[in-house]
Coordinates of C-alpha atoms in Angstrom, one line a residue:
M7 CA 76.1 139.5 -12.3
E8 CA 75.5 142.7 -14.1
P9 CA 73.7 142.3 -17.5
D10 CA 76.7 143.5 -19.4
A11 CA 79.0 141.3 -17.5
A12 CA 78.7 138.1 -19.5
S13 CA 80.8 135.1 -18.3
S14 CA 84.0 134.1 -20.1
S15 CA 83.8 131.6 -22.9
V16 CA 83.3 127.9 -22.1
E17 CA 86.4 125.8 -21.9
P18 CA 86.4 122.2 -23.2
S19 CA 87.1 119.5 -20.8
S20 CA 90.7 118.3 -20.4
S21 CA 91.6 114.7 -20.3
A22 CA 95.3 115.2 -19.5
P23 CA 96.6 112.5 -17.1
E24 CA 97.6 113.6 -13.6
F25 CA 101.4 114.2 -13.3
A26 CA 101.8 114.0 -17.1
P27 CA 105.0 115.4 -18.5
E28 CA 104.6 119.0 -19.8
S29 CA 104.7 117.9 -23.4
E30 CA 101.5 115.8 -22.9
L31 CA 99.5 118.4 -20.9
H32 CA 96.5 120.0 -22.5
K33 CA 97.1 123.5 -23.7
L34 CA 94.4 124.9 -21.4
E35 CA 96.1 123.3 -18.4
L36 CA 99.4 124.7 -19.5
Q37 CA 97.8 128.2 -19.6
R38 CA 96.4 127.7 -16.1
R39 CA 99.8 126.6 -14.8
A40 CA 101.3 129.7 -16.3
N41 CA 98.6 131.8 -14.6
R42 CA 99.5 130.1 -11.3
D43 CA 103.1 131.0 -11.7
A44 CA 102.0 134.6 -12.4
V45 CA 100.1 134.7 -9.2
A46 CA 103.2 133.5 -7.3
G47 CA 105.1 136.3 -9.0
L48 CA 102.8 138.8 -7.4
G49 CA 104.0 137.6 -4.0
F50 CA 101.0 135.4 -3.2
D51 CA 100.9 131.7 -2.4
P52 CA 98.7 130.4 -5.3
Y53 CA 97.2 127.8 -3.0
G54 CA 96.2 130.2 -0.2
V55 CA 96.9 130.6 3.5
R56 CA 94.9 130.4 6.7
T57 CA 92.1 133.1 6.6
P58 CA 90.0 132.8 9.8
E59 CA 87.7 135.8 9.4
L60 CA 85.8 134.5 6.4
I61 CA 82.0 134.3 6.4
A62 CA 79.7 132.4 4.0
C63 CA 78.4 134.0 0.9
A64 CA 74.8 133.8 2.0
E65 CA 75.7 135.4 5.4
A66 CA 77.5 138.2 3.5
K67 CA 74.3 138.9 1.5
R68 CA 72.2 139.0 4.7
R69 CA 74.6 141.6 6.1
Y70 CA 73.9 144.0 3.3
D71 CA 72.6 147.3 4.8
E72 CA 70.4 149.2 2.3
A73 CA 70.3 152.4 4.4
A74 CA 74.1 152.5 4.8
D75 CA 74.5 151.8 1.0
A76 CA 72.1 154.7 0.2
A77 CA 73.8 157.0 2.6
H78 CA 77.2 156.2 1.0
Q79 CA 75.9 156.8 -2.5
A80 CA 74.2 160.1 -1.4
S81 CA 77.4 161.4 0.2
E82 CA 79.5 160.4 -2.9
S83 CA 77.0 162.2 -5.1
A84 CA 77.1 165.3 -2.9
R85 CA 80.9 165.4 -2.9
S86 CA 81.0 164.9 -6.7
A87 CA 78.5 167.7 -7.2
A88 CA 80.4 170.0 -4.9
K89 CA 83.6 169.3 -6.8
K90 CA 82.0 169.9 -10.1
A91 CA 80.6 173.2 -8.9
D92 CA 84.0 174.4 -7.8
P93 CA 86.7 172.4 -9.7
S94 CA 89.5 174.5 -8.3
G95 CA 88.3 174.5 -4.7
D96 CA 90.1 173.0 -1.7
E97 CA 89.6 169.3 -1.4
S98 CA 89.4 169.5 2.3
A99 CA 86.4 171.7 2.1
L100 CA 84.4 169.2 0.1
P101 CA 81.6 167.2 1.9
P102 CA 83.1 164.0 3.4
V103 CA 82.1 160.6 2.0
E104 CA 80.1 158.6 4.6
D105 CA 80.8 154.9 4.5
R106 CA 79.0 152.8 7.1
R107 CA 78.5 149.9 4.7
P108 CA 79.3 146.5 6.3
R109 CA 82.6 145.1 5.2
V110 CA 83.0 141.3 4.7
A111 CA 85.6 138.8 3.8
V112 CA 84.4 135.9 1.7
A113 CA 85.9 133.0 -0.3
G114 CA 84.5 130.9 -3.1
R115 CA 85.1 129.3 -6.4
V116 CA 85.0 131.4 -9.5
V117 CA 82.0 130.3 -11.5
L118 CA 81.5 133.4 -13.7
L119 CA 83.9 136.2 -14.7
R120 CA 84.1 139.1 -17.0
D121 CA 87.1 141.4 -17.5
N122 CA 86.0 144.9 -18.5
G123 CA 89.4 146.4 -18.4
K124 CA 89.5 148.6 -15.3
L125 CA 86.7 146.6 -13.7
V126 CA 86.6 142.8 -13.3
W127 CA 83.4 141.0 -12.3
L128 CA 83.6 137.6 -10.5
S129 CA 80.8 135.4 -9.2
L130 CA 82.1 133.3 -6.3
R131 CA 80.3 130.2 -5.1
D132 CA 80.6 128.5 -1.8
H133 CA 78.5 125.9 0.0
T134 CA 75.7 128.5 0.6
G135 CA 75.4 130.0 -2.9
D136 CA 76.8 132.6 -5.2
L137 CA 78.0 136.1 -4.5
Q138 CA 79.1 138.8 -7.0
I139 CA 82.5 140.5 -6.6
A140 CA 83.6 143.7 -8.3
L141 CA 87.3 144.5 -8.5
S142 CA 87.9 148.0 -9.6
K143 CA 91.4 149.3 -10.5
R144 CA 90.7 152.5 -8.6
D145 CA 89.4 150.9 -5.4
C146 CA 91.1 147.5 -5.1
D147 CA 94.7 147.2 -4.0
E148 CA 97.2 146.8 -6.7
A149 CA 98.1 143.1 -6.0
G150 CA 94.5 142.1 -5.7
F151 CA 93.6 143.8 -9.0
A152 CA 96.5 142.1 -10.7
L153 CA 95.4 138.8 -9.3
A154 CA 91.9 139.4 -10.8
K155 CA 93.6 139.6 -14.2
T156 CA 95.1 136.1 -13.9
V157 CA 92.0 134.3 -12.4
D158 CA 90.6 131.3 -14.2
L159 CA 87.2 129.7 -13.9
G160 CA 87.3 127.2 -11.0
D161 CA 89.9 129.1 -9.0
L162 CA 89.3 129.8 -5.3
V163 CA 89.5 133.5 -4.5
I164 CA 89.3 135.5 -1.3
A165 CA 87.8 139.0 -1.5
R166 CA 87.3 141.7 1.1
G167 CA 85.3 144.9 0.9
P168 CA 82.1 146.7 1.6
L169 CA 78.7 145.5 0.5
M170 CA 76.7 147.4 -2.1
R171 CA 73.9 146.8 -4.6
T172 CA 74.4 147.4 -8.3
K173 CA 71.9 149.1 -10.6
A174 CA 70.7 145.7 -11.6
G175 CA 69.9 144.9 -8.0
E176 CA 72.7 142.5 -7.3
V177 CA 74.3 142.5 -3.8
T178 CA 78.0 142.8 -4.5
V179 CA 81.3 143.0 -2.6
W180 CA 83.1 146.0 -3.9
A181 CA 86.5 144.6 -3.3
E182 CA 89.3 146.5 -1.6
S183 CA 91.6 143.5 -1.7
A184 CA 91.7 140.0 -3.1
A185 CA 93.9 137.0 -2.6
P186 CA 94.1 133.5 -4.0
G187 CA 92.6 130.6 -2.1
G188 CA 93.6 127.7 -4.4
K189 CA 94.4 127.1 -8.0
C190 CA 92.2 125.0 -10.3
L191 CA 94.4 123.5 -13.0
V192 CA 91.6 121.7 -15.0
P193 CA 88.8 123.5 -16.9
P194 CA 85.5 123.3 -15.0
P195 CA 82.2 122.0 -16.4
E196 CA 80.1 124.2 -18.7
K197 CA 79.1 127.2 -16.6
R198 CA 75.3 127.0 -17.0
A199 CA 74.6 123.3 -17.2
G200 CA 77.1 122.3 -14.6
L201 CA 78.3 118.7 -14.4
Q202 CA 75.4 116.7 -16.0
D203 CA 76.9 113.4 -16.9
V204 CA 75.4 111.1 -14.2
E205 CA 78.3 108.7 -14.0
L206 CA 80.9 111.5 -13.9
R207 CA 78.9 113.2 -11.1
Y208 CA 79.2 110.1 -8.9
R209 CA 82.9 109.6 -9.8
K210 CA 83.8 113.2 -9.4
R211 CA 81.7 114.3 -6.5
Y212 CA 84.3 116.9 -5.6
V213 CA 83.3 118.7 -8.8
D214 CA 79.6 117.9 -8.7
L215 CA 79.3 119.5 -5.2
W216 CA 80.4 122.9 -6.3
S217 CA 79.2 122.9 -9.9
N218 CA 75.7 121.7 -9.1
P219 CA 74.2 123.7 -6.1
E220 CA 71.3 121.2 -5.8
T221 CA 73.9 118.4 -5.0
M222 CA 75.3 120.5 -2.2
R223 CA 71.8 121.2 -0.9
T224 CA 70.9 117.5 -0.9
F225 CA 74.0 116.5 1.1
T226 CA 73.6 119.5 3.5
M227 CA 70.1 118.4 4.1
R228 CA 71.2 114.8 4.6
S229 CA 73.5 115.9 7.4
R230 CA 70.7 117.9 9.0
I231 CA 68.4 114.9 8.8
V232 CA 71.0 112.6 10.4
S233 CA 71.7 115.1 13.1
R234 CA 68.0 115.5 13.8
I235 CA 67.5 111.7 14.1
R236 CA 70.3 111.6 16.7
R237 CA 68.8 114.5 18.6
Y238 CA 65.3 113.1 18.5
L239 CA 66.5 109.8 20.0
D240 CA 68.8 111.5 22.5
E241 CA 65.9 113.6 23.7
R242 CA 63.9 110.4 24.4
G243 CA 66.6 108.9 26.6
F244 CA 68.3 106.6 24.0
L245 CA 72.0 106.2 24.2
E246 CA 74.1 106.1 21.0
V247 CA 76.6 103.2 21.0
E248 CA 79.0 101.6 18.6
T249 CA 79.3 97.9 18.0
P250 CA 81.7 95.8 15.9
M251 CA 82.0 96.3 12.1
L252 CA 84.2 93.2 11.9
Q253 CA 82.3 90.1 13.2
I254 CA 83.2 86.5 13.5
L255 CA 79.7 85.5 12.6
A256 CA 77.4 87.3 10.1
G257 CA 74.0 87.5 11.6
G258 CA 71.0 89.7 12.4
A259 CA 69.7 89.9 8.8
A260 CA 69.2 87.8 5.7
A261 CA 72.0 88.9 3.4
R262 CA 75.2 87.8 1.8
P263 CA 78.2 89.2 3.7
F264 CA 81.6 90.5 2.6
R265 CA 84.5 88.3 3.9
T266 CA 87.9 89.4 5.0
T267 CA 90.9 88.0 7.0
M268 CA 92.7 89.3 9.9
N269 CA 96.3 88.4 9.2
A270 CA 97.6 88.8 12.8
L271 CA 95.3 86.0 14.1
S272 CA 94.7 84.2 10.8
L273 CA 91.1 84.8 11.5
D274 CA 88.3 84.8 8.9
L275 CA 85.9 87.7 9.5
F276 CA 82.8 89.3 8.1
M277 CA 81.9 92.9 7.5
R278 CA 78.7 93.2 9.5
I279 CA 75.4 93.0 7.8
A280 CA 73.5 94.2 10.9
P281 CA 74.4 95.3 14.5
E282 CA 71.2 93.7 15.9
L283 CA 72.7 90.9 18.0
Y284 CA 75.3 93.1 19.7
L285 CA 72.7 95.8 20.5
K286 CA 70.5 93.2 22.2
R287 CA 73.5 92.1 24.2
L288 CA 73.5 95.7 25.6
L289 CA 69.9 95.3 26.7
V290 CA 71.0 92.2 28.6
G291 CA 73.8 94.3 30.2
G292 CA 71.4 96.8 31.5
M293 CA 71.3 99.6 28.9
P294 CA 67.6 100.2 28.6
R295 CA 67.5 102.3 25.4
V296 CA 70.2 102.1 22.8
Y297 CA 70.7 103.0 19.2
E298 CA 73.4 102.9 16.5
L299 CA 73.5 105.0 13.4
N300 CA 76.2 103.6 11.2
R301 CA 77.1 101.6 8.1
N302 CA 76.2 98.0 7.2
F303 CA 77.7 96.0 4.3
R304 CA 76.0 93.5 2.1
N305 CA 77.6 91.7 -0.8
E306 CA 74.6 92.1 -3.1
G307 CA 73.6 93.9 -6.3
L308 CA 73.3 97.6 -7.0
D309 CA 70.1 99.3 -8.2
K310 CA 68.1 102.5 -7.5
T311 CA 67.5 101.6 -3.9
H312 CA 70.5 99.3 -3.0
N313 CA 74.2 100.0 -2.4
P314 CA 76.6 97.5 -1.0
E315 CA 77.4 99.8 1.9
F316 CA 74.6 101.8 3.4
T317 CA 73.5 103.6 6.5
V318 CA 71.0 102.4 9.0
V319 CA 69.8 103.4 12.4
E320 CA 68.8 100.5 14.7
V321 CA 67.0 101.3 17.9
Y322 CA 66.2 99.0 20.9
E323 CA 64.0 99.8 23.9
A324 CA 63.8 97.5 26.9
F325 CA 60.2 96.8 28.0
G326 CA 58.9 98.1 24.7
D327 CA 57.4 96.2 21.8
Y328 CA 56.7 96.7 18.1
G329 CA 53.8 99.1 19.0
S330 CA 56.2 101.4 20.9
M331 CA 58.5 101.3 17.9
M332 CA 55.7 102.2 15.6
A333 CA 54.9 105.3 17.7
L334 CA 58.5 106.3 17.8
T335 CA 59.0 105.8 14.1
E336 CA 55.9 107.8 13.0
G337 CA 56.9 110.6 15.3
L338 CA 60.4 110.7 14.1
I339 CA 59.6 110.7 10.4
R340 CA 56.9 113.4 10.8
E341 CA 59.5 115.5 12.7
L342 CA 62.0 115.0 9.9
A343 CA 59.4 116.1 7.3
R344 CA 58.7 119.2 9.4
V345 CA 62.4 120.1 9.5
V346 CA 62.9 119.6 5.8
I347 CA 59.8 121.7 4.9
L348 CA 60.7 124.6 7.2
E349 CA 64.4 124.6 6.2
D350 CA 63.4 124.6 2.5
R351 CA 61.0 127.5 3.1
D352 CA 63.7 129.4 4.9
L353 CA 66.1 128.7 2.1
D354 CA 63.7 130.3 -0.4
T355 CA 63.5 133.5 1.7
T356 CA 67.2 134.1 2.4
G357 CA 67.7 136.0 -0.8
A358 CA 70.9 133.9 -1.4
G359 CA 69.7 132.8 -4.8
K360 CA 68.2 129.7 -6.5
G361 CA 70.1 126.5 -5.6
C362 CA 71.7 128.0 -2.6
A363 CA 72.6 125.3 -0.1
V364 CA 72.4 127.4 3.1
L365 CA 69.9 125.8 5.5
E366 CA 68.8 127.5 8.6
P367 CA 67.9 125.3 11.6
A368 CA 64.1 125.0 11.8
D369 CA 62.3 126.5 14.8
E370 CA 61.8 123.9 17.5
D371 CA 58.0 124.6 17.9
E372 CA 57.0 125.9 14.5
L373 CA 54.6 123.8 12.5
P374 CA 54.2 124.3 8.7
E375 CA 50.8 124.5 7.2
T376 CA 51.2 121.1 5.5
L377 CA 53.5 118.2 5.7
L378 CA 53.3 117.3 2.0
L379 CA 56.6 116.5 0.3
P380 CA 57.1 115.7 -3.3
F381 CA 58.8 112.5 -4.5
G382 CA 58.8 112.4 -8.2
D383 CA 55.2 112.6 -9.3
L384 CA 53.9 111.7 -5.9
R385 CA 53.0 114.0 -3.0
V386 CA 53.6 112.1 0.2
D387 CA 51.5 113.2 3.2
Y388 CA 53.4 112.9 6.4
G389 CA 50.9 114.9 8.4
R390 CA 48.1 112.4 8.4
A391 CA 48.2 109.4 10.7
F392 CA 50.2 106.6 9.0
E393 CA 48.0 103.8 7.6
R394 CA 48.1 100.4 9.4
V395 CA 47.2 97.1 7.7
T396 CA 47.9 93.5 8.5
Y397 CA 50.0 91.3 6.2
A398 CA 47.0 88.9 5.9
K399 CA 44.5 91.6 5.1
L400 CA 46.8 93.3 2.5
F401 CA 47.5 89.9 0.9
E402 CA 43.8 89.0 0.6
R403 CA 42.9 92.5 -0.6
A404 CA 45.5 92.4 -3.4
L405 CA 45.2 88.8 -4.5
G406 CA 41.6 87.8 -3.7
F407 CA 42.3 84.8 -1.5
R408 CA 43.5 84.0 2.0
F409 CA 47.3 83.9 2.5
D410 CA 47.0 80.5 4.2
D411 CA 45.6 78.9 1.0
F412 CA 48.9 77.3 0.0
D413 CA 47.7 75.4 -3.0
R414 CA 46.1 78.5 -4.5
A415 CA 49.2 80.5 -3.7
R416 CA 51.5 78.0 -5.5
R417 CA 49.2 78.0 -8.6
E418 CA 49.1 81.8 -8.6
A419 CA 52.9 82.1 -8.3
E420 CA 53.4 79.6 -11.2
Q421 CA 50.9 81.5 -13.3
R422 CA 52.7 84.8 -12.6
K423 CA 56.1 83.1 -13.2
L424 CA 57.3 83.9 -9.8
K425 CA 60.0 81.9 -7.9
T426 CA 58.7 78.5 -6.6
K427 CA 62.0 76.7 -6.5
N428 CA 65.5 77.6 -5.5
E429 CA 68.6 77.6 -7.7
H430 CA 69.0 73.9 -7.0
G431 CA 65.5 73.0 -8.1
Q432 CA 64.2 72.4 -4.6
A433 CA 60.6 73.4 -4.1
L434 CA 60.2 76.4 -1.8
D435 CA 58.4 76.1 1.5
P436 CA 54.8 77.2 1.1
I437 CA 55.3 80.3 3.3
L438 CA 58.1 81.5 1.0
I439 CA 55.8 81.2 -2.0
V440 CA 53.2 83.2 -0.1
N441 CA 55.8 85.9 0.6
E442 CA 56.9 85.9 -3.1
L443 CA 53.3 86.8 -4.0
F444 CA 53.1 89.3 -1.2
E445 CA 56.3 91.2 -2.3
E446 CA 55.3 91.1 -5.9
V447 CA 51.6 91.9 -5.8
A448 CA 50.5 93.0 -2.3
E449 CA 53.3 95.5 -1.6
A450 CA 52.6 97.2 -5.0
S451 CA 49.0 97.8 -4.0
I452 CA 49.9 100.1 -1.0
D453 CA 49.0 103.7 -1.6
P454 CA 52.5 105.3 -2.3
E455 CA 51.4 108.7 -1.0
R456 CA 50.3 107.3 2.4
P457 CA 53.0 106.0 4.7
T458 CA 51.8 102.5 5.7
F459 CA 52.8 100.1 8.4
V460 CA 52.2 96.5 7.3
T461 CA 51.9 94.5 10.6
D462 CA 51.9 90.9 11.8
Y463 CA 54.1 89.0 9.4
P464 CA 54.3 85.2 9.3
A465 CA 56.5 84.0 12.2
A466 CA 58.5 81.7 9.9
L467 CA 59.9 84.8 8.1
S468 CA 61.0 86.5 11.3
P469 CA 63.2 84.1 13.3
L470 CA 64.4 86.9 15.7
T471 CA 60.9 88.0 16.6
K472 CA 58.5 87.2 19.3
G473 CA 55.3 85.4 18.2
K474 CA 51.9 87.1 18.3
K475 CA 49.8 85.7 21.1
G476 CA 46.8 83.7 20.0
T477 CA 48.2 82.6 16.6
E478 CA 50.5 79.8 17.8
G479 CA 48.0 77.1 16.6
D480 CA 47.2 78.8 13.3
K481 CA 48.2 77.4 10.0
I482 CA 50.5 80.4 9.7
P483 CA 51.6 81.6 13.1
L484 CA 52.3 85.3 13.2
A485 CA 55.1 87.4 14.6
E486 CA 54.9 90.9 16.1
R487 CA 56.7 92.6 13.3
W488 CA 55.9 95.5 11.0
D489 CA 57.5 97.0 7.9
L490 CA 57.0 100.6 6.9
F491 CA 56.4 101.5 3.2
I492 CA 56.5 105.0 1.7
A493 CA 56.3 105.8 -2.0
G494 CA 56.7 102.2 -3.0
M495 CA 59.9 101.6 -0.9
E496 CA 60.4 99.6 2.2
I497 CA 62.0 102.0 4.7
G498 CA 62.5 99.5 7.6
P499 CA 61.1 96.9 9.9
A500 CA 60.5 96.7 13.6
Y501 CA 59.9 93.8 16.0
T502 CA 58.9 92.7 19.4
E503 CA 62.2 91.0 20.1
L504 CA 62.4 87.4 20.9
N505 CA 64.1 87.0 24.4
D506 CA 63.5 83.3 25.2
P507 CA 66.9 81.6 24.7
D508 CA 65.4 78.1 24.1
V509 CA 63.0 79.3 21.4
Q510 CA 65.7 81.5 19.8
A511 CA 68.1 78.5 19.7
E512 CA 65.4 76.5 18.0
R513 CA 64.7 79.3 15.5
F514 CA 68.4 79.5 14.6
K515 CA 68.4 75.7 13.8
Q516 CA 65.1 75.8 11.9
Q517 CA 65.6 75.6 8.1
L518 CA 62.8 76.4 5.7
A519 CA 62.8 74.3 2.5
G520 CA 64.3 76.1 -0.4
L521 CA 66.1 78.8 1.5
D522 CA 69.5 79.7 0.0
D523 CA 72.6 80.5 1.9
E524 CA 71.9 84.2 1.9
E525 CA 68.5 83.9 3.4
N526 CA 69.7 81.4 6.0
T527 CA 72.2 84.0 7.3
F528 CA 69.3 85.0 9.6
R529 CA 69.6 81.5 11.1
T530 CA 73.4 81.4 11.7
F531 CA 73.7 79.8 15.1
D532 CA 75.3 82.4 17.4
E533 CA 76.2 80.5 20.6
D534 CA 77.4 83.6 22.5
F535 CA 74.1 85.4 21.7
I536 CA 72.2 82.5 23.1
E537 CA 74.4 82.6 26.2
A538 CA 73.5 86.3 26.6
L539 CA 69.8 85.5 26.4
K540 CA 70.2 82.9 29.1
V541 CA 71.5 85.7 31.4
G542 CA 68.1 87.3 30.8
M543 CA 67.0 90.0 28.3
P544 CA 64.0 92.1 29.1
P545 CA 61.1 92.2 26.6
A546 CA 62.0 94.8 24.0
G547 CA 61.0 96.6 20.9
G548 CA 63.6 97.0 18.1
L549 CA 63.6 98.8 14.7
G550 CA 65.9 99.5 11.8
L551 CA 65.4 102.4 9.4
G552 CA 67.3 102.8 6.1
I553 CA 68.8 106.3 6.3
D554 CA 69.7 106.5 2.6
R555 CA 66.1 105.7 1.5
L556 CA 64.7 108.0 4.0
V557 CA 66.9 110.8 2.7
M558 CA 65.8 110.0 -0.8
L559 CA 62.2 110.5 0.2
L560 CA 62.7 113.7 2.1
T561 CA 65.0 115.3 -0.5
N562 CA 63.1 114.1 -3.6
E563 CA 66.0 112.1 -5.0
R564 CA 65.1 109.1 -7.1
T565 CA 68.2 106.9 -6.8
I566 CA 70.3 106.0 -3.8
R567 CA 73.5 107.1 -5.5
D568 CA 72.2 110.7 -5.4
V569 CA 72.2 110.6 -1.6
I570 CA 75.5 108.8 -1.0
L571 CA 78.5 111.0 -1.4
F572 CA 80.8 108.4 -2.8
P573 CA 78.7 105.4 -4.1
L574 CA 80.5 102.3 -5.2
M575 CA 81.4 102.5 -8.9
R576 CA 83.0 99.9 -11.2
P577 CA 86.6 101.0 -11.9
I578 CA 87.1 102.8 -15.2
G579 CA 88.2 100.2 -17.7
G580 CA 86.6 97.4 -15.7
T581 CA 88.1 95.2 -12.9
D582 CA 91.7 94.2 -13.1
D583 CA 93.4 90.9 -12.1
R584 CA 94.4 92.0 -8.6

């Protein structure tokens, strides 16, 4: 905006209840309602009408033609000079004004405004950034200029006119007409800081998105990431499928499910905790490569990396194994890092302004100079080959003794005050104590800036996974499983899938001492799944990647709520008795 066009004064927030009687409405809302009625009095629908010819603000900026603008200014100056030289001369004899400036139609929310009498300055914001609008009494149509006099911060406005650049260098639409696009009845957040209260940002995402451009950018990037994941898998012959969200049995993961009831059949059901067992049924049916990118639901706690409903992509490949899944995953994540870096670079060169959310699709073959991306204070290198280390080696490196030394592991766990008994006082199986130490100590020793595959987990921890050949007689038999860790977070596991129905049935029945009900969900006996395996499932690799955590890493967001549009929040005032 022009230096002398300061924004209007900041309006305090209104807490007026929705649909409150007029006597209870905040005075600022009453004024906005009066302005809405004034707009209707001009013959407009205050809430707008269909306007198909609109373009984005960033696209309008790109269409600015400097040569056409200079030619227009020169022709106006020549005409003005001629008229000044001969004030009484014939108007038709004056040099014509040349105007080849591109004309655009844009819409956005008013985030800055200044009324200078015969000239009103607006700054409109859409999903791609901000664009300045100038409404002159001389050049704008009468109704449009009158509308500008009634505009409030937060209103949606449509403007049409040629593109020009001000003396301050700002690309501007010099409006020839204006119309309302929607009325904002509540005062917006403070114009410079935006909506900063973290809890309010999550509760009022519909305000957060337009008042904080970085939020819009994050979720635009999330959509691009999800689209690229689908495209990457589609290009490699994987078929996207959909499997039940409501399941009779909760299986495929160790988690506590949400329960519900289907009234029509008086049937107790679970919201799915994982689609794994259904996707494997598709391998039995002859679909060789399948994936599902969708929501899972787990009735667990909330923290920086957990939300009760979350997005996961699960992928299964017939005649693959955990090695083929490793190659697929490393390639996919490196490709996503490439796309994010290139789109961020293009974002910086659009001229659309800081915080602009417009993201241009990255060139298919272009490679950036580096694949380093920030995550907080870290710089994660996605360009180098991902590290690979076995569970046993990482354990010994971090704790100083072998992972099959159960007595030493129990003493170490007790000394560190880690869990050695369940909530009923029952001693944990030794392998569970080993894993407690692993999760607490060994995982923390992984270089957070180097994506790392931890391979060959204890078979007892992976009941749906094929055992690693040559370890069957070991004190701790191993499974062909890996987990990927980046920046201190587990991004997802992969397995060589168990396809022997007899072994799988035995694994379902196996109970480790000290496991609670949540952890035993992995071992819920699914008779139909065993029946499917009896039909014959090919050897396969399978993986699951947490989309929310992956987006956190790639967009440098530190909490999962910042990458979920509407994260679960406790109701204001607490839960009720419903």
